Amino acid sequence: MSKTTPHSPSDAEPLPPLAERIRQIVSERVAAGELDDKGQLPSERWLTDHFGLARMTVRKALWQLEAEGFIYRFHRSGWFLSPPRFFYDPTRDVSFTKAVTDQGRRAGAQVLSTRTIAAAPEIAYMLGITPRTPLLIINRLRFIDDRPVFVEVSHVIAYRCPGLADFLGTDVSMATIYERHYGIGLRRREIYLHPTALIDPHARDLRLAHGTPGLFLRRITDDTNGKPFSFDHEYWRHDALEIKINFFDRPTPPIPADPAEDVQT
Amino acid sequence: MSKTTPHSPSDAEPLPPLAERIRQIVSERVAAGELDDKGQLPSERWLTDHFGLARMTVRKALWQLEAEGFIYRFHRSGWFLSPPRFFYDPTRDVSFTKAVTDQGRRAGAQVLSTRTIAAAPEIAYMLGITPRTPLLIINRLRFIDDRPVFVEVSHVIAYRCPGLADFLGTDVSMATIYERHYGIGLRRREIYLHPTALIDPHARDLRLAHGTPGLFLRRITDDTNGKPFSFDHEYWRHDALEIKINFFDRPTPPIPADPAEDVQT
DNA sequence: AAGTGGTCTAGACCACCAC
DNA sequence: TGGTGGTCTAGACCACTTG
């Protein structure tokens, strides 16, 4: 809690890196019960004064902790302690809602927009339909415990789900809607996934600053008869998920992140 | 190529964002053949002068293009055009070397260090061995087309591969070494993977600035008899790979990244 | 209205890499 | 040794969120 001495670029630097000092302040407050899960950190200006540094210096350190997934921010409203990552098994999980609730957390959804377009040739080919067949595009924001975690853009073959747009408010789980109203079960066919920067408008929807690191996922889903059913894009916060792939049904204990000091090079 | 007018914070801003203007300069040079794959960008100071902006402003834009995967940098030596991502299928690829060469690229490896430790209880449990059994820890830097892309830390049960350290220089593929010298084939059991920041010493090994976005992967590998064999950590550059999961053997065409303007919200 | 982060300036010096 | 990015300063004003 004591004020740290200011330092100029030419000072010797025996202190731990700034990011570690900030991490420690945050950890202390958590331990003291002053900061719970998703709690707000001291402001950048407070940290600036506390450490006697320039604001850009503090911000740089915060960005590192953000890249790590330790803290996150809501655009222009503050820095917060990151909640635990959601475990996602792309080879098994077909319903986000089910996977989230199975992990004891709360899934949410908000429809951002819907519209209908004519299928472009390459999408038509992937989905096994005639080009220009109407596709329903559903743009939804998905939440875990009230934090927006990804934007989902679904391309659904419109004639297979007549009136689908009317059901969107009834249940957060699309999988449940497909099953109850149309008798359609889902299974995955193919997924691509890579880290990238999230830009507007998706960044804005997620309350992220333009250019924040994120994950981009695209996927084809079949129905249980093996017929292509939908084509989706997802834009994830980078700190919201941990991908887990288990190749057998026998459960294994989670792999520890740091079982040994393996960093020695 | 014309000099852009300087702007103050209060100027109107009809120009595209700075990142897009930089992207355009780079794209133009690529099109003109002045900049090939992995070629070096104009320096930050050149861009600063060219746009008439402060250096921090230019750097911020470069960081966004880096987060996106469009450009990357070698620590303190310059900005470069990113090569294409490597496709990695965690459900199928057991040999990095094979997967890379199958994609027409060159795989490389450099041993950073090896050492032997006594297995901690939780690792011993995962690997089905007695605690304190000797484990060989192999630290390697892996390359695609001469660019370092990840640091691999392998924990191998030492008695299953006597003399393994001596073979490390003979072949870049560990899978090949295991098969030829010990008659051991591999298959995956479980993988965890999440985005995070890469810090020293891994960042240094990869020639990345401390705190750059990356991917952290951990994995248990079995032998083909289903017996646990090794436990590995991998620290990836975030821009080097695209994860691809195909659930069936029938090949499907790659899913296009942007088949339609799906961003409307 | 007050407080937050977001952007930007116009410099300086440091650490490292390549020649 | 010269050029690169990396760090840092000490401000300023802007855009937005929150009370």
XYZ file of C-alpha atoms (C1' of nucleotides) in Angstrom:
568
model
C 0.000 0.000 0.000
C 3.006 2.308 0.361
C 3.750 4.663 -2.471
C 6.413 3.300 -4.750
C 9.248 5.583 -5.698
C 8.992 7.050 -9.172
C 11.643 5.862 -11.545
C 13.248 7.406 -14.569
C 14.298 5.327 -17.572
C 17.885 5.253 -16.376
C 17.091 3.940 -12.884
C 18.171 0.492 -11.921
C 15.063 -1.677 -11.745
C 15.234 -4.156 -8.868
C 11.415 -4.193 -8.529
C 9.304 -6.865 -10.163
C 7.758 -5.792 -13.468
C 4.834 -3.416 -13.179
C 2.329 -6.012 -14.373
C 3.334 -8.243 -11.460
C 2.982 -5.400 -8.992
C -0.502 -4.678 -10.289
C -1.357 -8.359 -10.159
C -0.272 -8.395 -6.546
C -2.418 -5.397 -5.612
C -5.396 -7.072 -7.220
C -4.673 -10.424 -5.560
C -4.359 -8.765 -2.168
C -7.708 -7.080 -2.571
C -9.269 -10.348 -3.604
C -7.785 -12.091 -0.571
C -9.028 -9.280 1.654
C -12.532 -9.754 0.271
C -12.549 -6.225 -1.134
C -12.718 -7.510 -4.706
C -14.798 -10.458 -5.759
C -15.204 -12.301 -8.988
C -15.793 -9.788 -11.774
C -15.076 -6.939 -9.335
C -13.748 -3.635 -10.587
C -10.068 -2.746 -10.309
C -8.691 0.604 -9.166
C -8.815 3.099 -12.026
C -5.886 3.752 -14.332
C -5.445 7.182 -12.781
C -5.351 5.709 -9.285
C -2.700 3.212 -10.339
C -0.791 5.985 -12.079
C -0.668 8.013 -8.859
C -0.044 4.982 -6.689
C 3.015 3.903 -8.626
C 4.130 7.397 -9.582
C 4.313 6.451 -13.270
C 2.939 7.841 -16.501
C -0.469 6.630 -17.483
C 0.702 4.958 -20.705
C 3.105 2.864 -18.680
C 0.317 1.630 -16.455
C -1.927 0.959 -19.426
C 0.739 -1.138 -21.116
C 0.973 -3.337 -18.039
C -2.814 -3.652 -17.881
C -2.855 -4.742 -21.525
C -0.451 -7.527 -20.714
C -2.619 -8.777 -17.854
C -5.576 -8.543 -20.209
C -3.796 -10.574 -22.909
C -3.082 -13.150 -20.251
C -6.761 -13.357 -19.324
C -6.257 -12.205 -15.735
C -8.299 -9.012 -16.110
C -10.625 -7.590 -18.744
C -12.377 -4.324 -19.421
C -15.710 -3.043 -20.515
C -15.189 -0.354 -23.112
C -14.781 2.999 -21.374
C -16.176 1.757 -18.122
C -13.345 0.078 -16.238
C -11.089 -2.896 -15.600
C -12.438 -6.046 -13.941
C -11.183 -9.315 -12.574
C -11.706 -12.091 -15.096
C -14.151 -14.867 -14.250
C -13.005 -18.466 -14.845
C -12.845 -19.685 -18.426
C -15.690 -21.744 -19.854
C -14.631 -25.193 -21.016
C -15.722 -25.901 -24.545
C -15.302 -29.270 -26.217
C -15.853 -28.691 -29.928
C -16.046 -32.442 -30.551
C -18.926 -32.945 -28.125
C -20.734 -29.740 -27.264
C -23.502 -29.006 -29.707
C -25.461 -26.735 -27.407
C -23.714 -23.772 -25.805
C -26.574 -23.420 -23.331
C -26.274 -27.009 -22.161
C -22.485 -26.888 -21.873
C -22.648 -23.704 -19.814
C -25.340 -24.899 -17.438
C -23.539 -28.229 -17.018
C -20.636 -26.192 -15.668
C -22.879 -24.560 -13.110
C -23.059 -21.233 -14.892
C -25.801 -19.208 -16.468
C -26.183 -18.966 -20.249
C -27.884 -16.008 -21.884
C -28.724 -14.806 -25.360
C -29.843 -11.583 -26.950
C -30.962 -11.362 -30.551
C -29.159 -8.485 -32.267
C -30.750 -8.837 -35.683
C -32.228 -11.260 -38.179
C -32.493 -11.054 -41.916
C -32.881 -13.249 -44.959
C -30.429 -13.418 -47.852
C -29.998 -15.473 -50.974
C -27.308 -18.154 -50.530
C -24.041 -17.383 -52.302
C -22.695 -20.226 -54.466
C -19.977 -21.384 -52.049
C -22.359 -21.487 -49.099
C -24.968 -23.267 -51.154
C -22.392 -25.888 -52.063
C -21.371 -26.399 -48.450
C -24.957 -26.698 -47.309
C -25.979 -28.907 -50.225
C -28.656 -26.519 -51.471
C -29.341 -24.612 -54.668
C -27.652 -21.225 -54.956
C -29.954 -18.350 -54.077
C -32.006 -20.504 -51.714
C -33.139 -18.174 -48.905
C -30.964 -18.294 -45.797
C -32.018 -16.879 -42.454
C -29.146 -15.015 -40.797
C -29.446 -14.708 -37.038
C -27.123 -12.411 -35.142
C -27.038 -13.129 -31.419
C -24.991 -12.015 -28.460
C -24.263 -14.848 -26.040
C -23.641 -14.451 -22.325
C -22.116 -16.437 -19.492
C -23.235 -15.206 -16.071
C -24.335 -11.916 -17.665
C -20.989 -11.221 -19.325
C -21.158 -11.061 -23.135
C -18.690 -13.659 -24.380
C -19.275 -14.066 -28.099
C -21.293 -12.915 -31.066
C -22.884 -15.707 -33.038
C -23.856 -15.327 -36.682
C -25.942 -18.292 -37.838
C -26.857 -19.064 -41.428
C -29.863 -21.396 -41.392
C -31.652 -22.841 -44.423
C -34.899 -20.922 -44.152
C -37.340 -23.502 -45.493
C -36.237 -26.085 -42.972
C -37.375 -23.892 -40.083
C -40.435 -21.910 -41.149
C -41.275 -19.190 -38.660
C -37.993 -19.648 -36.806
C -37.599 -15.914 -36.208
C -40.763 -15.984 -34.103
C -39.324 -18.548 -31.690
C -36.114 -16.689 -30.994
C -37.381 -15.091 -27.819
C -38.751 -18.293 -26.329
C -35.581 -20.135 -25.387
C -31.931 -19.236 -25.222
C -30.985 -22.581 -26.746
C -31.288 -22.800 -30.501
C -30.675 -26.543 -30.233
C -33.792 -26.841 -28.096
C -35.834 -24.785 -30.552
C -34.735 -26.924 -33.484
C -35.594 -30.094 -31.623
C -38.935 -29.064 -30.101
C -40.404 -27.165 -33.015
C -38.871 -28.903 -35.991
C -37.769 -32.286 -34.677
C -34.210 -31.618 -35.816
C -31.192 -32.852 -33.853
C -27.716 -31.498 -34.522
C -24.192 -32.771 -34.859
C -20.976 -31.115 -35.950
C -19.339 -31.631 -39.305
C -16.370 -29.274 -39.437
C -14.874 -26.434 -37.394
C -12.152 -23.858 -38.079
C -10.824 -21.660 -35.311
C -8.075 -19.058 -34.980
C -6.980 -16.161 -32.765
C -7.501 -12.734 -34.258
C -8.417 -9.156 -33.325
C -12.055 -8.308 -32.735
C -13.160 -5.181 -34.529
C -16.374 -3.207 -34.741
C -19.220 -3.941 -34.803
C -18.554 -7.214 -32.980
C -16.140 -5.552 -30.568
C -18.786 -2.966 -29.785
C -21.437 -5.625 -29.159
C -19.068 -7.355 -26.734
C -18.228 -4.015 -25.081
C -14.607 -4.458 -26.129
C -12.212 -1.831 -27.413
C -11.740 -2.026 -31.187
C -8.803 -4.345 -31.942
C -8.860 -6.390 -28.743
C -7.565 -9.980 -29.113
C -10.259 -12.570 -29.702
C -11.072 -15.897 -31.326
C -12.864 -16.409 -34.599
C -14.630 -19.710 -35.157
C -16.544 -20.983 -38.164
C -18.437 -24.220 -38.356
C -20.773 -26.402 -40.355
C -23.424 -28.261 -38.428
C -25.367 -31.246 -39.775
C -28.643 -32.659 -38.593
C -28.539 -36.125 -37.064
C -29.256 -37.614 -40.486
C -25.949 -36.204 -41.666
C -27.567 -33.553 -43.826
C -25.930 -30.109 -43.705
C -28.074 -27.807 -41.641
C -26.380 -24.561 -40.716
C -23.236 -22.551 -41.121
C -22.110 -20.331 -38.252
C -19.523 -17.725 -37.327
C -18.603 -16.970 -33.748
C -16.536 -14.036 -32.474
C -15.276 -14.814 -28.963
C -13.598 -12.781 -26.279
C -10.168 -14.350 -26.023
C -10.342 -14.795 -22.256
C -13.735 -16.469 -22.018
C -12.988 -20.003 -23.032
C -10.688 -22.929 -22.700
C -10.901 -25.510 -25.423
C -10.880 -29.061 -24.156
C -10.765 -32.110 -26.339
C -11.182 -35.539 -24.828
C -10.639 -38.409 -27.235
C -12.151 -41.148 -25.114
C -15.137 -41.501 -22.902
C -13.152 -42.479 -19.871
C -12.852 -39.289 -17.883
C -9.404 -38.034 -17.006
C -8.561 -35.418 -14.418
C -7.934 -31.907 -15.784
C -4.382 -31.436 -16.930
C -2.630 -29.087 -14.532
C -1.356 -25.893 -16.083
C 1.980 -25.881 -14.287
C 2.926 -29.248 -12.891
C 6.607 -28.429 -12.842
C 8.883 -25.520 -13.491
C 9.242 -26.297 -17.145
C 10.365 -22.906 -18.237
C 14.059 -23.409 -17.814
C 15.786 -23.008 -21.116
C 2.731 7.596 -51.506
C 1.705 11.206 -50.872
C 2.215 12.608 -47.441
C -0.970 12.573 -45.421
C -1.927 15.715 -43.571
C -1.182 15.682 -39.874
C -4.235 15.760 -37.677
C -4.850 17.010 -34.169
C -7.275 15.275 -31.797
C -9.990 17.791 -32.605
C -9.811 17.335 -36.393
C -12.672 15.773 -38.202
C -11.618 12.277 -39.311
C -12.952 11.390 -42.740
C -9.960 9.118 -43.422
C -10.104 5.382 -42.814
C -8.585 4.277 -39.515
C -4.811 4.327 -39.398
C -4.562 0.537 -39.272
C -6.414 0.348 -42.582
C -4.145 2.943 -44.155
C -1.091 0.971 -43.061
C -2.670 -2.223 -44.335
C -3.169 -0.545 -47.671
C 0.438 0.607 -47.904
C 1.588 -2.905 -47.164
C -0.860 -4.455 -49.631
C 0.248 -2.060 -52.344
C 3.870 -2.987 -51.823
C 3.001 -6.650 -51.949
C 1.078 -6.152 -55.180
C 4.019 -4.200 -56.631
C 6.312 -7.092 -55.772
C 8.351 -4.901 -53.432
C 7.341 -6.966 -50.431
C 7.045 -10.724 -50.468
C 5.913 -13.254 -47.963
C 7.644 -12.577 -44.653
C 9.050 -9.335 -46.078
C 9.902 -6.445 -43.804
C 7.599 -3.454 -43.421
C 8.667 0.191 -43.420
C 9.991 1.138 -40.003
C 7.857 2.741 -37.325
C 9.751 5.985 -37.766
C 9.163 5.974 -41.500
C 5.435 5.439 -40.953
C 5.466 8.155 -38.297
C 6.936 10.648 -40.768
C 4.818 9.416 -43.647
C 1.551 9.947 -41.809
C 2.725 12.919 -39.773
C 1.630 11.261 -36.524
C 3.217 10.512 -33.188
C 5.064 7.244 -32.946
C 2.794 5.810 -30.253
C -0.176 6.331 -32.534
C 1.478 4.361 -35.289
C 2.520 1.625 -32.873
C -1.018 1.237 -31.609
C -2.236 0.631 -35.149
C 0.562 -1.872 -35.769
C -0.442 -3.747 -32.621
C -3.948 -4.092 -33.947
C -2.722 -5.509 -37.254
C -0.500 -7.835 -35.240
C -3.413 -9.024 -33.074
C -5.268 -9.708 -36.277
C -2.426 -11.865 -37.598
C -1.739 -9.662 -40.630
C 1.770 -8.658 -39.562
C 4.200 -9.809 -36.871
C 7.511 -8.666 -35.473
C 10.797 -10.076 -34.373
C 11.748 -8.549 -31.071
C 13.657 -5.317 -31.673
C 14.335 -6.120 -35.275
C 11.288 -5.096 -37.302
C 7.769 -5.709 -38.554
C 7.074 -8.381 -41.175
C 4.243 -9.641 -43.302
C 2.680 -12.733 -41.739
C 2.977 -16.028 -43.603
C -0.181 -18.138 -43.953
C -1.431 -19.979 -40.894
C -0.615 -23.643 -40.412
C -3.677 -25.884 -40.190
C -3.610 -28.075 -37.143
C -6.175 -30.782 -36.473
C -5.759 -31.765 -32.836
C -7.974 -34.811 -33.332
C -5.777 -36.263 -36.060
C -2.309 -34.762 -36.159
C 0.065 -36.617 -33.907
C 3.239 -35.488 -35.627
C 3.844 -31.775 -36.135
C 6.551 -32.555 -38.673
C 4.231 -34.672 -40.795
C 1.376 -32.186 -40.642
C 3.656 -29.342 -41.699
C 5.286 -31.186 -44.587
C 1.859 -32.423 -45.752
C 0.975 -28.754 -46.172
C 3.997 -28.180 -48.360
C 5.994 -26.358 -45.731
C 9.223 -26.988 -43.907
C 9.280 -28.136 -40.269
C 12.266 -27.469 -38.046
C 13.304 -28.104 -34.481
C 15.986 -26.857 -32.153
C 16.634 -28.414 -28.753
C 16.806 -25.680 -26.119
C 17.482 -27.891 -23.119
C 16.894 -31.288 -21.582
C 16.844 -32.362 -17.963
C 15.491 -35.087 -15.729
C 13.166 -34.516 -12.791
C 11.247 -36.683 -10.347
C 7.556 -36.881 -11.279
C 5.286 -34.812 -9.052
C 2.260 -36.705 -7.681
C -0.340 -35.222 -10.031
C 1.772 -35.905 -13.122
C 2.522 -39.404 -11.922
C -1.207 -40.015 -11.546
C -1.933 -38.739 -15.049
C 0.804 -40.833 -16.573
C -0.041 -43.937 -14.526
C 3.378 -44.151 -12.924
C 4.745 -44.084 -9.379
C 5.462 -40.622 -7.980
C 9.125 -39.669 -8.200
C 9.653 -41.828 -11.288
C 12.270 -40.012 -13.413
C 10.810 -37.867 -16.191
C 12.840 -36.516 -19.080
C 11.917 -32.933 -19.845
C 12.714 -31.805 -23.373
C 12.511 -28.154 -24.284
C 12.367 -27.556 -28.036
C 11.766 -24.647 -30.343
C 9.711 -25.590 -33.382
C 9.839 -23.852 -36.756
C 7.713 -23.559 -39.859
C 9.699 -22.338 -42.868
C 12.418 -21.058 -40.517
C 10.056 -18.958 -38.416
C 9.898 -20.074 -34.766
C 6.227 -20.814 -34.066
C 6.060 -22.561 -30.707
C 8.049 -23.789 -27.751
C 7.375 -27.392 -26.828
C 8.013 -28.745 -23.347
C 7.699 -32.546 -23.301
C 7.570 -34.689 -20.188
C 8.506 -38.237 -21.174
C 8.710 -41.264 -18.886
C 12.465 -41.761 -18.912
C 12.668 -45.561 -18.618
C 10.461 -46.042 -21.658
C 13.000 -44.303 -23.896
C 16.508 -45.030 -22.605
C 19.084 -42.834 -24.275
C 16.428 -40.623 -25.858
C 18.438 -37.452 -25.312
C 21.122 -38.825 -27.663
C 18.679 -39.155 -30.556
C 17.359 -35.621 -30.367
C 19.652 -34.286 -33.053
C 18.929 -37.057 -35.530
C 15.401 -36.206 -36.651
C 13.094 -33.274 -36.203
C 10.167 -35.606 -35.613
C 9.885 -37.030 -32.122
C 7.136 -39.336 -33.373
C 9.623 -40.847 -35.806
C 12.222 -41.297 -33.083
C 9.742 -43.036 -30.814
C 8.681 -45.362 -33.574
C 12.088 -46.222 -35.048
C 14.095 -46.554 -31.873
C 11.535 -47.741 -29.371
C 8.729 -49.174 -31.483
C 6.230 -46.853 -29.859
C 3.322 -45.360 -31.771
C 1.353 -42.418 -30.408
C -2.230 -41.294 -30.100
C -3.852 -38.378 -28.286
C -5.802 -38.736 -25.076
C -6.682 -35.231 -23.981
C -5.910 -31.639 -24.958
C -6.538 -28.282 -23.294
C -5.946 -25.053 -25.152
C -6.486 -21.352 -24.458
C -5.356 -17.915 -25.612
C -2.980 -16.140 -23.257
C 0.012 -13.806 -23.202
C 3.456 -15.233 -23.909
C 6.038 -14.133 -21.405
C 9.746 -14.722 -20.953
C 11.519 -17.008 -21.393
C 9.190 -18.482 -24.019
C 8.553 -15.071 -25.582
C 12.294 -14.575 -25.855
C 12.804 -17.974 -27.487
C 10.145 -17.087 -30.036
C 11.681 -13.632 -30.558
C 8.477 -12.036 -29.335
C 8.066 -9.023 -27.106
C 7.199 -9.975 -23.538
C 3.406 -10.104 -23.155
C 2.510 -10.711 -26.817
C -0.739 -12.668 -27.369
C -0.258 -16.389 -27.827
C -1.824 -19.803 -27.338
C -1.063 -22.226 -24.532
C -1.758 -25.903 -25.142
C -1.356 -28.884 -22.844
C -1.859 -32.471 -23.767
C -1.575 -36.073 -22.714
C -0.433 -38.531 -25.341
C -0.873 -42.291 -25.109
C 0.956 -45.007 -26.961
C -1.102 -47.058 -29.397
C -1.782 -49.575 -26.635
C -3.642 -46.831 -24.769
C -0.987 -46.507 -22.115
C -0.133 -42.928 -21.071
C 3.161 -41.946 -22.589
C 3.923 -38.260 -22.376
C 2.642 -34.949 -21.127
C 3.420 -31.824 -23.108
C 3.074 -28.061 -22.995
C 3.179 -25.906 -26.090
C 3.475 -22.109 -26.263
C 2.373 -20.909 -29.692
C 2.575 -17.589 -31.491
C -1.058 -16.600 -31.833
C -0.800 -15.950 -35.561
C 0.857 -19.179 -36.622
C -1.990 -21.626 -36.613
C -5.550 -22.280 -37.531
C -7.239 -25.097 -35.698
C -9.289 -27.331 -37.916
C -11.489 -30.144 -36.718
C -13.119 -32.483 -39.191
C -15.534 -34.983 -37.661
C -15.823 -37.301 -40.617
C -13.490 -38.750 -43.159
C -15.346 -37.371 -46.112
C -13.429 -34.275 -47.057
C -15.283 -30.994 -47.177
C -14.091 -27.801 -48.803
C -12.541 -25.231 -46.447
C -15.142 -23.039 -44.842
C -14.833 -19.547 -46.269
C -14.029 -16.866 -43.741
C -16.424 -14.292 -45.109
C -19.045 -15.769 -47.351
C -21.461 -12.923 -46.766
C -21.589 -9.600 -45.065
C -22.706 -11.028 -41.767
C -21.600 -8.128 -39.651
C -24.783 -6.123 -39.828
C -26.202 -5.679 -36.344
C -21.778 16.139 -13.900
C -18.208 13.290 -12.687
C -15.510 9.491 -13.688
C -13.900 6.037 -16.784
C -11.049 4.503 -20.465
C -9.470 5.962 -25.559
C -6.562 8.753 -28.322
C -2.810 11.645 -29.258
C 1.396 14.584 -28.856
C 6.525 15.354 -29.070
C 9.800 14.399 -27.427
C 13.742 11.244 -24.597
C 16.708 7.370 -23.695
C 17.371 2.122 -23.527
C 18.300 -2.654 -25.300
C 19.189 -5.196 -28.868
C 20.210 -6.747 -33.780
C 22.608 -6.698 -37.960
C 26.172 -5.044 -40.553
C 27.869 1.747 -35.253
C 23.572 2.815 -36.995
C 18.928 1.342 -37.232
C 15.300 -1.226 -35.167
C 11.769 -1.664 -31.808
C 10.862 -1.076 -26.405
C 9.994 1.949 -22.667
C 8.750 6.118 -20.575
C 7.268 10.968 -19.661
C 3.653 14.638 -18.687
C 0.686 16.412 -20.212
C -4.025 17.330 -23.402
C -8.612 16.513 -25.071
C -12.335 13.099 -26.668
C -16.182 9.627 -26.230
C -18.672 7.278 -23.511
C -20.769 5.243 -19.114
C -22.616 5.792 -14.791
C -24.877 7.887 -11.036
